[in-house]
C-alpha atoms as an extended CHARMM CRD file, in Angstrom:
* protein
*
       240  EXT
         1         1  UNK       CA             -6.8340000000       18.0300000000      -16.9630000000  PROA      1               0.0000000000
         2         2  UNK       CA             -7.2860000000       14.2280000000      -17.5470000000  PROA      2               0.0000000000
         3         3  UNK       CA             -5.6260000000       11.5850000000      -15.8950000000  PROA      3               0.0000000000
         4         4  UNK       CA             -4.2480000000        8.0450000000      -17.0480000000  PROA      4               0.0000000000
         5         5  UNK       CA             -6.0140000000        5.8230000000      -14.8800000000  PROA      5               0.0000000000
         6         6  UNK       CA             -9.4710000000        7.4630000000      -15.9660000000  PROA      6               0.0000000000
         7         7  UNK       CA             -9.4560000000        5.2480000000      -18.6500000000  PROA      7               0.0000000000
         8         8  UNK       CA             -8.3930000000        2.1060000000      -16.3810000000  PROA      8               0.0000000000
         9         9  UNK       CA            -10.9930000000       -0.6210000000      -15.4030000000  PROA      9               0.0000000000
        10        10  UNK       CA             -8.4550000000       -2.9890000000      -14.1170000000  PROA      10              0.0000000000
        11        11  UNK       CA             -5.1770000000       -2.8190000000      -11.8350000000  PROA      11              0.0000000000
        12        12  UNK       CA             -2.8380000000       -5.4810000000      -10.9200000000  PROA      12              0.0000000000
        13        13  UNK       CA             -0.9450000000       -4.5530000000       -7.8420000000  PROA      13              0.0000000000
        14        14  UNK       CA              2.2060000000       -6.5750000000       -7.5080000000  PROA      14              0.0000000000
        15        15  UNK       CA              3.7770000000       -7.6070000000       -4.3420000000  PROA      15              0.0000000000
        16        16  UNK       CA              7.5970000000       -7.5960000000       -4.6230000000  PROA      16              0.0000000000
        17        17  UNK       CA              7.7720000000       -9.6440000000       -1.3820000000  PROA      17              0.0000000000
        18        18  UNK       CA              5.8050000000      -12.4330000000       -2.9840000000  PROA      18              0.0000000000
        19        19  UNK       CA              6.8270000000      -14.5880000000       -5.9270000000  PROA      19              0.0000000000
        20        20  UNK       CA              4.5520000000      -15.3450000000       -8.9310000000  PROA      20              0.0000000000
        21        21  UNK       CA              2.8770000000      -18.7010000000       -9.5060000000  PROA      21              0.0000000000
        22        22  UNK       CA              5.5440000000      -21.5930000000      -10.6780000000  PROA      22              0.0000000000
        23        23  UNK       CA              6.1290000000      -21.6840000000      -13.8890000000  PROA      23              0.0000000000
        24        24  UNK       CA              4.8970000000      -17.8940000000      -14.8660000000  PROA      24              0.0000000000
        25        25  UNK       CA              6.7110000000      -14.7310000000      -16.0690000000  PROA      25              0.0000000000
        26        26  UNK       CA              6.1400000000      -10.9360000000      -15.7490000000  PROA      26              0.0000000000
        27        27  UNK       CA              5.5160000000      -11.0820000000      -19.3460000000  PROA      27              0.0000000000
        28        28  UNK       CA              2.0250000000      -13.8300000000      -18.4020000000  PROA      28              0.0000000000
        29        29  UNK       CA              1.1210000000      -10.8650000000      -15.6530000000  PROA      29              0.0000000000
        30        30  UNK       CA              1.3340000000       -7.8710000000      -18.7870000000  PROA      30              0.0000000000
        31        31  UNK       CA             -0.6030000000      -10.3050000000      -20.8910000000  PROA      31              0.0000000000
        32        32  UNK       CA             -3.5990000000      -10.7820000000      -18.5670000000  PROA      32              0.0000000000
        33        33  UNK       CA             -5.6220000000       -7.2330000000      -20.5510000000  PROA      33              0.0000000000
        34        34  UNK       CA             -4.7320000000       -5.7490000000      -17.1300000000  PROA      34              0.0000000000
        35        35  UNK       CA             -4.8260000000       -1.6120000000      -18.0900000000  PROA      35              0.0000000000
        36        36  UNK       CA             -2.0910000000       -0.8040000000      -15.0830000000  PROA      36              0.0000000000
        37        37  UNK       CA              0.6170000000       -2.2190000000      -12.8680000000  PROA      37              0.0000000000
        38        38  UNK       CA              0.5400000000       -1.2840000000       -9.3050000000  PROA      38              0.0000000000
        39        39  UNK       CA              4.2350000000       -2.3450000000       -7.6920000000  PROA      39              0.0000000000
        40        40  UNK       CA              4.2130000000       -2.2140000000       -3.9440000000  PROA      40              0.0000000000
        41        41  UNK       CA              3.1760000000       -3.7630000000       -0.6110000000  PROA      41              0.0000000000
        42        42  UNK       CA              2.8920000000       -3.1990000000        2.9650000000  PROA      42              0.0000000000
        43        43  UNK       CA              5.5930000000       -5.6580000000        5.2290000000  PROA      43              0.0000000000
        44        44  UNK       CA              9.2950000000       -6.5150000000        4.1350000000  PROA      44              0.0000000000
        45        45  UNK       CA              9.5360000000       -4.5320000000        1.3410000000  PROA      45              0.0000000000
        46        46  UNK       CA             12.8200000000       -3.2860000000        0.3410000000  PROA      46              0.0000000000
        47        47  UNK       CA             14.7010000000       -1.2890000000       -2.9360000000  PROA      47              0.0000000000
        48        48  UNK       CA             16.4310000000       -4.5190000000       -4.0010000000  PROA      48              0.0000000000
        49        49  UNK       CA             12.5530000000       -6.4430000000       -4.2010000000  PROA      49              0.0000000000
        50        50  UNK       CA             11.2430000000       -2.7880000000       -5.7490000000  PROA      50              0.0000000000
        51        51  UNK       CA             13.9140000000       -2.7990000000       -9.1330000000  PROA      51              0.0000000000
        52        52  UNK       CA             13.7890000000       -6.3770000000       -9.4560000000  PROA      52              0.0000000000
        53        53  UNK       CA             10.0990000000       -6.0260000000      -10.1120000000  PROA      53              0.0000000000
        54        54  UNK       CA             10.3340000000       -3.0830000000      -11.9670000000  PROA      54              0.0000000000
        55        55  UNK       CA             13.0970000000       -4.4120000000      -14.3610000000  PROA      55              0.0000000000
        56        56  UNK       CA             11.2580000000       -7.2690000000      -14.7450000000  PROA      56              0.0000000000
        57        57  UNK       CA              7.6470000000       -5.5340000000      -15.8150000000  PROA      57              0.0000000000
        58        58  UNK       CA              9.2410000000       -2.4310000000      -17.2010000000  PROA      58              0.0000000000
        59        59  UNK       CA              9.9200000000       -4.6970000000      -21.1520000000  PROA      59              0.0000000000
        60        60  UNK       CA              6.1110000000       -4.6860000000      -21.9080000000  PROA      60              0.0000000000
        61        61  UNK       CA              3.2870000000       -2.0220000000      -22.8140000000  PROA      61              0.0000000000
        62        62  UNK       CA              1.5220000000       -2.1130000000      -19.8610000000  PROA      62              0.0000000000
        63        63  UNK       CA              1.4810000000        1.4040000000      -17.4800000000  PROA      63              0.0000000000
        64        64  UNK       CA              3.7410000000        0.7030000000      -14.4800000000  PROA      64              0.0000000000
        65        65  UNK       CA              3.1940000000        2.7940000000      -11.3050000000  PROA      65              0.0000000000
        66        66  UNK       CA              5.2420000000        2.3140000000       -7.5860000000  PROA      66              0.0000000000
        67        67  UNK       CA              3.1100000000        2.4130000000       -4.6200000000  PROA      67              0.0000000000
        68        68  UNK       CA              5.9900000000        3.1550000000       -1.8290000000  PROA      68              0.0000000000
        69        69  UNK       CA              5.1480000000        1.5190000000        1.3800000000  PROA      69              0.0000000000
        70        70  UNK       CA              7.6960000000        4.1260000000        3.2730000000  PROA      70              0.0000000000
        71        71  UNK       CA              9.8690000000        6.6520000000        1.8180000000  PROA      71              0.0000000000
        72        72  UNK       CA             12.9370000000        4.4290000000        1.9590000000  PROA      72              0.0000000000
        73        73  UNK       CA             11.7180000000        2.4030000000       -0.9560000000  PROA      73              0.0000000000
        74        74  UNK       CA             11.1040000000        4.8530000000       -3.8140000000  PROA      74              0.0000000000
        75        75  UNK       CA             12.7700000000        3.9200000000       -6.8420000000  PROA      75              0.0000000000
        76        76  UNK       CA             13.8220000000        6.5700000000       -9.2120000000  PROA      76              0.0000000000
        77        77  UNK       CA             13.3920000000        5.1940000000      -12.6550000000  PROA      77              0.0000000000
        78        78  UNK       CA             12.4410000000        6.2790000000      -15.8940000000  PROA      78              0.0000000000
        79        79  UNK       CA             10.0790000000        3.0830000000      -16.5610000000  PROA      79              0.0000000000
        80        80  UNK       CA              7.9630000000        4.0340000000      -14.1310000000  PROA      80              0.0000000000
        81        81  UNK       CA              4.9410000000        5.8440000000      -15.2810000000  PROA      81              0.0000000000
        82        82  UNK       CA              4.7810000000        7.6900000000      -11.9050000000  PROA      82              0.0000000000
        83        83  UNK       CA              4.0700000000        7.2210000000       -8.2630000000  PROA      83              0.0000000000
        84        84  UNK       CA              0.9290000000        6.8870000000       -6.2780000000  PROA      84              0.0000000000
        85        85  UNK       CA              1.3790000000        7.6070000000       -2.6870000000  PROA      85              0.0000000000
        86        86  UNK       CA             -1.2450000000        6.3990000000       -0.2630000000  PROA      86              0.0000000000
        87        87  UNK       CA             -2.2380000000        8.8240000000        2.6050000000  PROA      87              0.0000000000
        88        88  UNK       CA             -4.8660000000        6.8780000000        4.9530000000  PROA      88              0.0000000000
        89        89  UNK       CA             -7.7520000000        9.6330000000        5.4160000000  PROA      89              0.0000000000
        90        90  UNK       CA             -9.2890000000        7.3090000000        8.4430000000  PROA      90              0.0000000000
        91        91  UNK       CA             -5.9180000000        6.0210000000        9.7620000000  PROA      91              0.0000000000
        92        92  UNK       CA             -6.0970000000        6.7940000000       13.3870000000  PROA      92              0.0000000000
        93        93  UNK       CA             -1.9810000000        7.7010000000       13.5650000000  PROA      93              0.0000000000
        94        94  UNK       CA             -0.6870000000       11.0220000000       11.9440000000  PROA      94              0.0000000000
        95        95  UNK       CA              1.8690000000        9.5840000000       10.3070000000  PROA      95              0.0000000000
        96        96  UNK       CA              0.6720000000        7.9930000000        7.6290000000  PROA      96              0.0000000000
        97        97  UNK       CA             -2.0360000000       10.7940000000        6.4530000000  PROA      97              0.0000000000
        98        98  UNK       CA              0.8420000000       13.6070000000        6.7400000000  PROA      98              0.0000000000
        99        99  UNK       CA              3.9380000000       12.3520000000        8.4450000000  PROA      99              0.0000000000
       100       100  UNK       CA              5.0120000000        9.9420000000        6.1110000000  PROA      100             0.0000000000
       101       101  UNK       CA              4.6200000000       12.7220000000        3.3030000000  PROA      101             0.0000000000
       102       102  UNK       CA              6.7580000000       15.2410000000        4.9000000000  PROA      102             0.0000000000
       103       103  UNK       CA              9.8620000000       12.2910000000        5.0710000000  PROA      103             0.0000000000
       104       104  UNK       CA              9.0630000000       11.3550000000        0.9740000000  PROA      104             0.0000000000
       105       105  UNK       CA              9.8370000000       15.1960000000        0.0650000000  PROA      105             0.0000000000
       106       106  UNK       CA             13.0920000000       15.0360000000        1.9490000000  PROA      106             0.0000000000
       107       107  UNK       CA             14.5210000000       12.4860000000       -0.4790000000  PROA      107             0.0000000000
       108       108  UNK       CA             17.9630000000       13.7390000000       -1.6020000000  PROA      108             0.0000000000
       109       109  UNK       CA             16.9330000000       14.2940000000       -5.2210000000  PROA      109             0.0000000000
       110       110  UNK       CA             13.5350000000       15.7150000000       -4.7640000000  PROA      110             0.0000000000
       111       111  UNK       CA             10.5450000000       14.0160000000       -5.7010000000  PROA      111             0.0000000000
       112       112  UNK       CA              9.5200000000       13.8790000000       -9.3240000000  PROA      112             0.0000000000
       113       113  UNK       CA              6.2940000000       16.4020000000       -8.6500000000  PROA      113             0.0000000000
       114       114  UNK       CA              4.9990000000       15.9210000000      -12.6800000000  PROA      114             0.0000000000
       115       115  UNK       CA              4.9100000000       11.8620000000      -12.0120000000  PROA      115             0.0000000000
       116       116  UNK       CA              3.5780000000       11.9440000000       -8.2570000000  PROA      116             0.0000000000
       117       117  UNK       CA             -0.3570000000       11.9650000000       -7.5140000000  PROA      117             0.0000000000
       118       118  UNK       CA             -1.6430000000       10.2240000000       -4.2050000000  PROA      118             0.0000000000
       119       119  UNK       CA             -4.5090000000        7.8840000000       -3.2720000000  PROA      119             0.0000000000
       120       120  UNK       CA             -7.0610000000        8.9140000000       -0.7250000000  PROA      120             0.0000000000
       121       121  UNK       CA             -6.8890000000        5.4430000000        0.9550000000  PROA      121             0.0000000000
       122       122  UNK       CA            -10.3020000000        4.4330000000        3.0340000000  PROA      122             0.0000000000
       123       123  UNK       CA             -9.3860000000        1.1910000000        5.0200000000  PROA      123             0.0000000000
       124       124  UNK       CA            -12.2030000000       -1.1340000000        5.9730000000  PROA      124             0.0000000000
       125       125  UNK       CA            -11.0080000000       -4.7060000000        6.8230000000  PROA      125             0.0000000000
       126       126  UNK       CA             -9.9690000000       -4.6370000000       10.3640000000  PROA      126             0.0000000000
       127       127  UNK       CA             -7.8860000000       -7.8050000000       10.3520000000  PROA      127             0.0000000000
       128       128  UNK       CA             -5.7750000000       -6.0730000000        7.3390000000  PROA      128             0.0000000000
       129       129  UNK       CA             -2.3360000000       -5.4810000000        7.5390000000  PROA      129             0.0000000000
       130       130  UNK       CA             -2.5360000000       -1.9610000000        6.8060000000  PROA      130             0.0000000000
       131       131  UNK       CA             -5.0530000000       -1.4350000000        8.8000000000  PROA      131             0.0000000000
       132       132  UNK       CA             -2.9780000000       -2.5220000000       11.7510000000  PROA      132             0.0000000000
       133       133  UNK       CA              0.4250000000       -0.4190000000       10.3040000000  PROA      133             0.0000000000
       134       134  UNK       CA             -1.7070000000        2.2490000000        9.9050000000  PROA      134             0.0000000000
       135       135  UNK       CA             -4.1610000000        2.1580000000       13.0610000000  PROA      135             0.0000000000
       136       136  UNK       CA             -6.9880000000        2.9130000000       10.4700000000  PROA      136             0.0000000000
       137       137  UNK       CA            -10.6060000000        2.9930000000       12.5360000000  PROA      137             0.0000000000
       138       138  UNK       CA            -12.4280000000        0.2910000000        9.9620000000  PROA      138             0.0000000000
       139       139  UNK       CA            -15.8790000000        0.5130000000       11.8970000000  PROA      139             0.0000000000
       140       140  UNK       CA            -17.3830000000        3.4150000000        9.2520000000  PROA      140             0.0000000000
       141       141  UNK       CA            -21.1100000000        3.2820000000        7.7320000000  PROA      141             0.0000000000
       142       142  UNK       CA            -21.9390000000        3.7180000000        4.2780000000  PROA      142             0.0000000000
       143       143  UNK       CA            -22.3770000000        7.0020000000        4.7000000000  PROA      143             0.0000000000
       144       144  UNK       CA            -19.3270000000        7.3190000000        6.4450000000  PROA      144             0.0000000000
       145       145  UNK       CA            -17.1760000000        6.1520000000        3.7720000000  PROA      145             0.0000000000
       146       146  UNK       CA            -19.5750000000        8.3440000000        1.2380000000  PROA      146             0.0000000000
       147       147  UNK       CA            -18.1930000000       11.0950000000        3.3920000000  PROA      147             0.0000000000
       148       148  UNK       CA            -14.4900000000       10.2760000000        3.5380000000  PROA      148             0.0000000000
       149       149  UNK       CA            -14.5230000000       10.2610000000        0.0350000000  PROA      149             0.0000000000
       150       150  UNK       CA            -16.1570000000       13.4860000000       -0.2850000000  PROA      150             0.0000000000
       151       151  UNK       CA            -14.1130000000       15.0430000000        1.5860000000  PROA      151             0.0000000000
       152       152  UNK       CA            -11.1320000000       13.6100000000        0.3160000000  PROA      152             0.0000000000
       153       153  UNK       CA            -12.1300000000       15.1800000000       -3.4640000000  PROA      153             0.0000000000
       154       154  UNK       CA            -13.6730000000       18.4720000000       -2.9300000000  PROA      154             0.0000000000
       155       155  UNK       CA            -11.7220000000       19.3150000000        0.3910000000  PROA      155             0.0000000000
       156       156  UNK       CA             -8.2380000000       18.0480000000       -0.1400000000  PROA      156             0.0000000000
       157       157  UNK       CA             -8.3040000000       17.7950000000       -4.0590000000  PROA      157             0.0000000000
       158       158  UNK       CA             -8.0720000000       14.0060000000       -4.4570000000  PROA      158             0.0000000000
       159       159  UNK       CA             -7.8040000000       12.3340000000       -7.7610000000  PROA      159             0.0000000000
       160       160  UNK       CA             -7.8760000000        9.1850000000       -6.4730000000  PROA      160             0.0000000000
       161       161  UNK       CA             -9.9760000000        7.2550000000       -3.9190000000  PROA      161             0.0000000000
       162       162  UNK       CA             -9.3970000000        4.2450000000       -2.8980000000  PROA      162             0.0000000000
       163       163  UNK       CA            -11.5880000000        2.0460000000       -0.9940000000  PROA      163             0.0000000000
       164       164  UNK       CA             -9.4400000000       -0.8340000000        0.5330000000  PROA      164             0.0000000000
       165       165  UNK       CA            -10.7690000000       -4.3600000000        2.0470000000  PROA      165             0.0000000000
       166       166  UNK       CA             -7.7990000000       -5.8810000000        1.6120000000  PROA      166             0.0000000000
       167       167  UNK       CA             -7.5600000000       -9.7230000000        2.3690000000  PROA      167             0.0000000000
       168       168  UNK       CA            -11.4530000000       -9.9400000000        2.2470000000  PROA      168             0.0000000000
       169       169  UNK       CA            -14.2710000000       -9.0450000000       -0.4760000000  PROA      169             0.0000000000
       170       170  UNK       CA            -16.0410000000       -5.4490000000        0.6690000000  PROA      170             0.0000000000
       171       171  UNK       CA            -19.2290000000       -3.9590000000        1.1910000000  PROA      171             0.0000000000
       172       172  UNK       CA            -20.5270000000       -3.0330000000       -2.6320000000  PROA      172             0.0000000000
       173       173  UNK       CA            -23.2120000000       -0.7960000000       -0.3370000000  PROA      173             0.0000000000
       174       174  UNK       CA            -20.5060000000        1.3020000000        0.9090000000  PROA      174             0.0000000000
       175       175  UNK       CA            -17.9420000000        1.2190000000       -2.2230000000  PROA      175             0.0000000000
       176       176  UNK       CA            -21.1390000000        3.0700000000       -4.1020000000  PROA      176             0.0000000000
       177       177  UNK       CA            -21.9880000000        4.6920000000       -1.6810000000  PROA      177             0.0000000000
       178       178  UNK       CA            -18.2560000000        6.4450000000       -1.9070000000  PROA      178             0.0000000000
       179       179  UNK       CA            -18.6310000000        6.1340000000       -5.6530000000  PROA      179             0.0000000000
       180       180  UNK       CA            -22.0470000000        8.4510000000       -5.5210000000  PROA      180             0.0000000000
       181       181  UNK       CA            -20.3640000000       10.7200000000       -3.2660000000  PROA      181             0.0000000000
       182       182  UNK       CA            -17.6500000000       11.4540000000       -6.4210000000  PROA      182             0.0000000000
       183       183  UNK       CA            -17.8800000000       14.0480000000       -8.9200000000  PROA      183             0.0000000000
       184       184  UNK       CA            -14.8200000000       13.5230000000      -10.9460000000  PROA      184             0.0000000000
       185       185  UNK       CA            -12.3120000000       11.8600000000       -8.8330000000  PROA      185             0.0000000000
       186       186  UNK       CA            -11.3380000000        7.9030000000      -10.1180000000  PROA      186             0.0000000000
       187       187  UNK       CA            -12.8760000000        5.4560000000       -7.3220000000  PROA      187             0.0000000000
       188       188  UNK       CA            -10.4790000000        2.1290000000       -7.1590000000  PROA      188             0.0000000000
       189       189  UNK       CA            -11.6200000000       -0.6720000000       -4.9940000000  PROA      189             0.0000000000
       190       190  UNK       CA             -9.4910000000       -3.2080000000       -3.9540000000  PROA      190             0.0000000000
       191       191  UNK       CA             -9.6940000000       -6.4770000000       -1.6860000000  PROA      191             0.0000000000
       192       192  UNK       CA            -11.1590000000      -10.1260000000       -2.2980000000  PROA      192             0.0000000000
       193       193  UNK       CA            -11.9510000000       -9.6120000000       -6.1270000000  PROA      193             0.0000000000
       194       194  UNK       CA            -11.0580000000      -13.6900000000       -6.7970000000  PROA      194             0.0000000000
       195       195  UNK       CA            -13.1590000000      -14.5630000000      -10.2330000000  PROA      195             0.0000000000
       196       196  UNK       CA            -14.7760000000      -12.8920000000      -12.5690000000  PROA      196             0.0000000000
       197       197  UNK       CA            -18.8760000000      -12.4420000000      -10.4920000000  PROA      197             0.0000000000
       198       198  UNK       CA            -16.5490000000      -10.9430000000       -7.9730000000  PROA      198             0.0000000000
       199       199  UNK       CA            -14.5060000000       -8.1370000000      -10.3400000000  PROA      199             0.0000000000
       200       200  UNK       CA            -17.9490000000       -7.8270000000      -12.5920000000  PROA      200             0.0000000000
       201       201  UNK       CA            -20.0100000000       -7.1160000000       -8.9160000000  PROA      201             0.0000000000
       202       202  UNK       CA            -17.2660000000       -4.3520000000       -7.9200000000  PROA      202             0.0000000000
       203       203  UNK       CA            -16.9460000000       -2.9650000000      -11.5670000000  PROA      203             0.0000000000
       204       204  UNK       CA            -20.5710000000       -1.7100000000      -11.0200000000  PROA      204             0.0000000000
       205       205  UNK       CA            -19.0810000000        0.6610000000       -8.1580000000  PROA      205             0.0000000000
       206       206  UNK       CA            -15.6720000000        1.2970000000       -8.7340000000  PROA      206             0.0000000000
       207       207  UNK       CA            -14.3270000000        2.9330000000      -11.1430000000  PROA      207             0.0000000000
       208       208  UNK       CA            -11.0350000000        0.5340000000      -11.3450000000  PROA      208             0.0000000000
       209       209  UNK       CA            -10.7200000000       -2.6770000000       -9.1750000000  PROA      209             0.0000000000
       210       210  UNK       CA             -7.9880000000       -3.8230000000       -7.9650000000  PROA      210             0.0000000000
       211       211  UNK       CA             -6.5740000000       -7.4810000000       -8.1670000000  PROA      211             0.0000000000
       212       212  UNK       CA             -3.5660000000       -8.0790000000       -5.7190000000  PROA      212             0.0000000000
       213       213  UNK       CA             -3.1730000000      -11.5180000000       -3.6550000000  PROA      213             0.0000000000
       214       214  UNK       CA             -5.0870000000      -13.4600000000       -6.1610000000  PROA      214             0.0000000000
       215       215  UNK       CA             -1.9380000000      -13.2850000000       -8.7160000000  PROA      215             0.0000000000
       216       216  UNK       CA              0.5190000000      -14.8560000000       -6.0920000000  PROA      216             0.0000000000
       217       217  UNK       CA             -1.8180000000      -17.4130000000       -5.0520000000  PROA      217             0.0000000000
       218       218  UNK       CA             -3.7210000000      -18.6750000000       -8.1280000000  PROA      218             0.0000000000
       219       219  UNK       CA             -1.9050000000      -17.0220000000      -11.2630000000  PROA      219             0.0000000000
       220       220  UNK       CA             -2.3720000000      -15.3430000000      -13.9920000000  PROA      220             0.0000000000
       221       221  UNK       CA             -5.5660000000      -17.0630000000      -15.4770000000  PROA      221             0.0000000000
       222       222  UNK       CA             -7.4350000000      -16.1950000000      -12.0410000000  PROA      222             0.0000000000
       223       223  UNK       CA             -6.1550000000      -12.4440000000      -13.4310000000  PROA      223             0.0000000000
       224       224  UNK       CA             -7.4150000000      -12.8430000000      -16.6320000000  PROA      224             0.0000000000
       225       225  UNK       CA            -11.1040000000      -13.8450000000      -15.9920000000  PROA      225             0.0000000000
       226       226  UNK       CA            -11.2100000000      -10.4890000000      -12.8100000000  PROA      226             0.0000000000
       227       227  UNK       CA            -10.3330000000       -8.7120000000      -16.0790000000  PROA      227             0.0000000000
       228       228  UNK       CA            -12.7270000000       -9.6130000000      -18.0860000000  PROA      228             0.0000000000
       229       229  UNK       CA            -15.4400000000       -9.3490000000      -15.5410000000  PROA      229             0.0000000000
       230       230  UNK       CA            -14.4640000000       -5.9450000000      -14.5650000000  PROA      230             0.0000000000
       231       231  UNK       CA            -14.5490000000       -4.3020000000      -18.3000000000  PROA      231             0.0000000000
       232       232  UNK       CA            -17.5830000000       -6.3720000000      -18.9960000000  PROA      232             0.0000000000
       233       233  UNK       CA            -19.2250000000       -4.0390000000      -15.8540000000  PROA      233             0.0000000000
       234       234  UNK       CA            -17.9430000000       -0.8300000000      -17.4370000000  PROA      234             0.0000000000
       235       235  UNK       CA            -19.0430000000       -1.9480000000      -21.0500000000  PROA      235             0.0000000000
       236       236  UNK       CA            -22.2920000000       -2.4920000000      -19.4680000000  PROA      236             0.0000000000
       237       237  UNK       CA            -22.5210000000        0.7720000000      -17.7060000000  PROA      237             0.0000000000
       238       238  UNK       CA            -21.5540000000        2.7750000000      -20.2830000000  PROA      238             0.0000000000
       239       239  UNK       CA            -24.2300000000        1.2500000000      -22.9470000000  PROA      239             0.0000000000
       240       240  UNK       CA            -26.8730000000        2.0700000000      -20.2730000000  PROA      240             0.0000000000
């Protein structure tokens, strides 16, 4: 079976707690050559902030996926593409490898199962925010992480891994490391990608990196050139 984001080298994760640059649209953001939309974010976010960003992104041709923060926020709506559901495999409380999980199928309509995939989330930036709503335990080695993502694919069937730094740039060391640990699961990497030496360095170990503060805080041209960098890595790789 293949999977949509196989053929993604670049995500934009959107924040609907944070407003865009002055002066730019949801129509600059689709523009940018990003291959996927990523709608979610960890504090304050509600369902009013969810479908405004939704509606907003949902006019253009670019994939649009919700990343629920808590099951509270998931937004049944046929523009979405689907759902990707973090479960933290080094978060130090239950909840959110399991716990949270067991609310989301609750929901009154049942979750959309054909739509729904998760991310095997490894957080590494202490000082994060979700490593603090999580409780994640960020001290892991290379090989650690090479592990964790190992185990997340062959043991608990992951499609996705996800190495997160969010707020800072990572460790490429240990983002190939998980990367040579993978057999056929998608590595993203996301956290500090800010120009293009920065998305072209990452696009060497990931799979997919991820571009998430930067659009709030410089724009969409700050986008565009991560974007390029990152496909010019997997052009590069693949004529190897």
């Amino acid at each position: 079976m293949s999977y949509p984001w196989e053929d993604w080298d670049h995500i934009t994760k959107i924040d609907p707690d944070k407003d865009l640059v002055d002066g730019e649209t949801f129509e600059d953001v689709c523009e940018t050559g990003t291959d996927a939309l990523e709608i979610g974010g960890t504090l304050d976010i509600t369902e009013e902030k969810m479908e405004r960003v939704i509606e907003a992104t949902s006019k253009y041709d670019v994939p649009i996926y919700q990343e629920p923060s808590n099951p509270g926020v998931v937004i049944d709506d046929d523009a979405l593409d689907g759902y990707l559901i973090p479960t933290v495999f080094n978060a130090s409380d239950s909840f959110w490898i399991t716990g949270a999980h067991k609310e989301w199928v609750r929901i009154e309509d049942g979750l959309d199962w054909d739509r729904t995939h998760t991310e095997a989330y490894i957080v590494l930036n202490p000082e994060s925010s979700v490593a603090e709503y999580t409780d994640a335990d960020t001290d892991q080695s290379a090989e650690d992480v090479a592990s964790f993502a190992r185990v997340a694919e062959k043991m608990f069937g992951q499609r996705i891994i996800y190495v997160e730094y969010s707020g800072t740039y990572g460790d490429p060391e240990k983002v190939g490391a998980a990367h040579d640990a993978l057999d056929d699961a998608t590595l993203f990497y996301g956290g500090g990608i800010h120009d293009y030496d920065t998305a072209y360095e990452m696009g060497q170990h990931a799979d997919a990196v991820v571009v998430g503060n930067l659009l709030h805080d410089e724009g969409v041209d700050a986008v565009r050139e991560t974007v390029e960098g990152a496909k010019d890595a997997t052009a590069e790789l693949v004529a190897e």
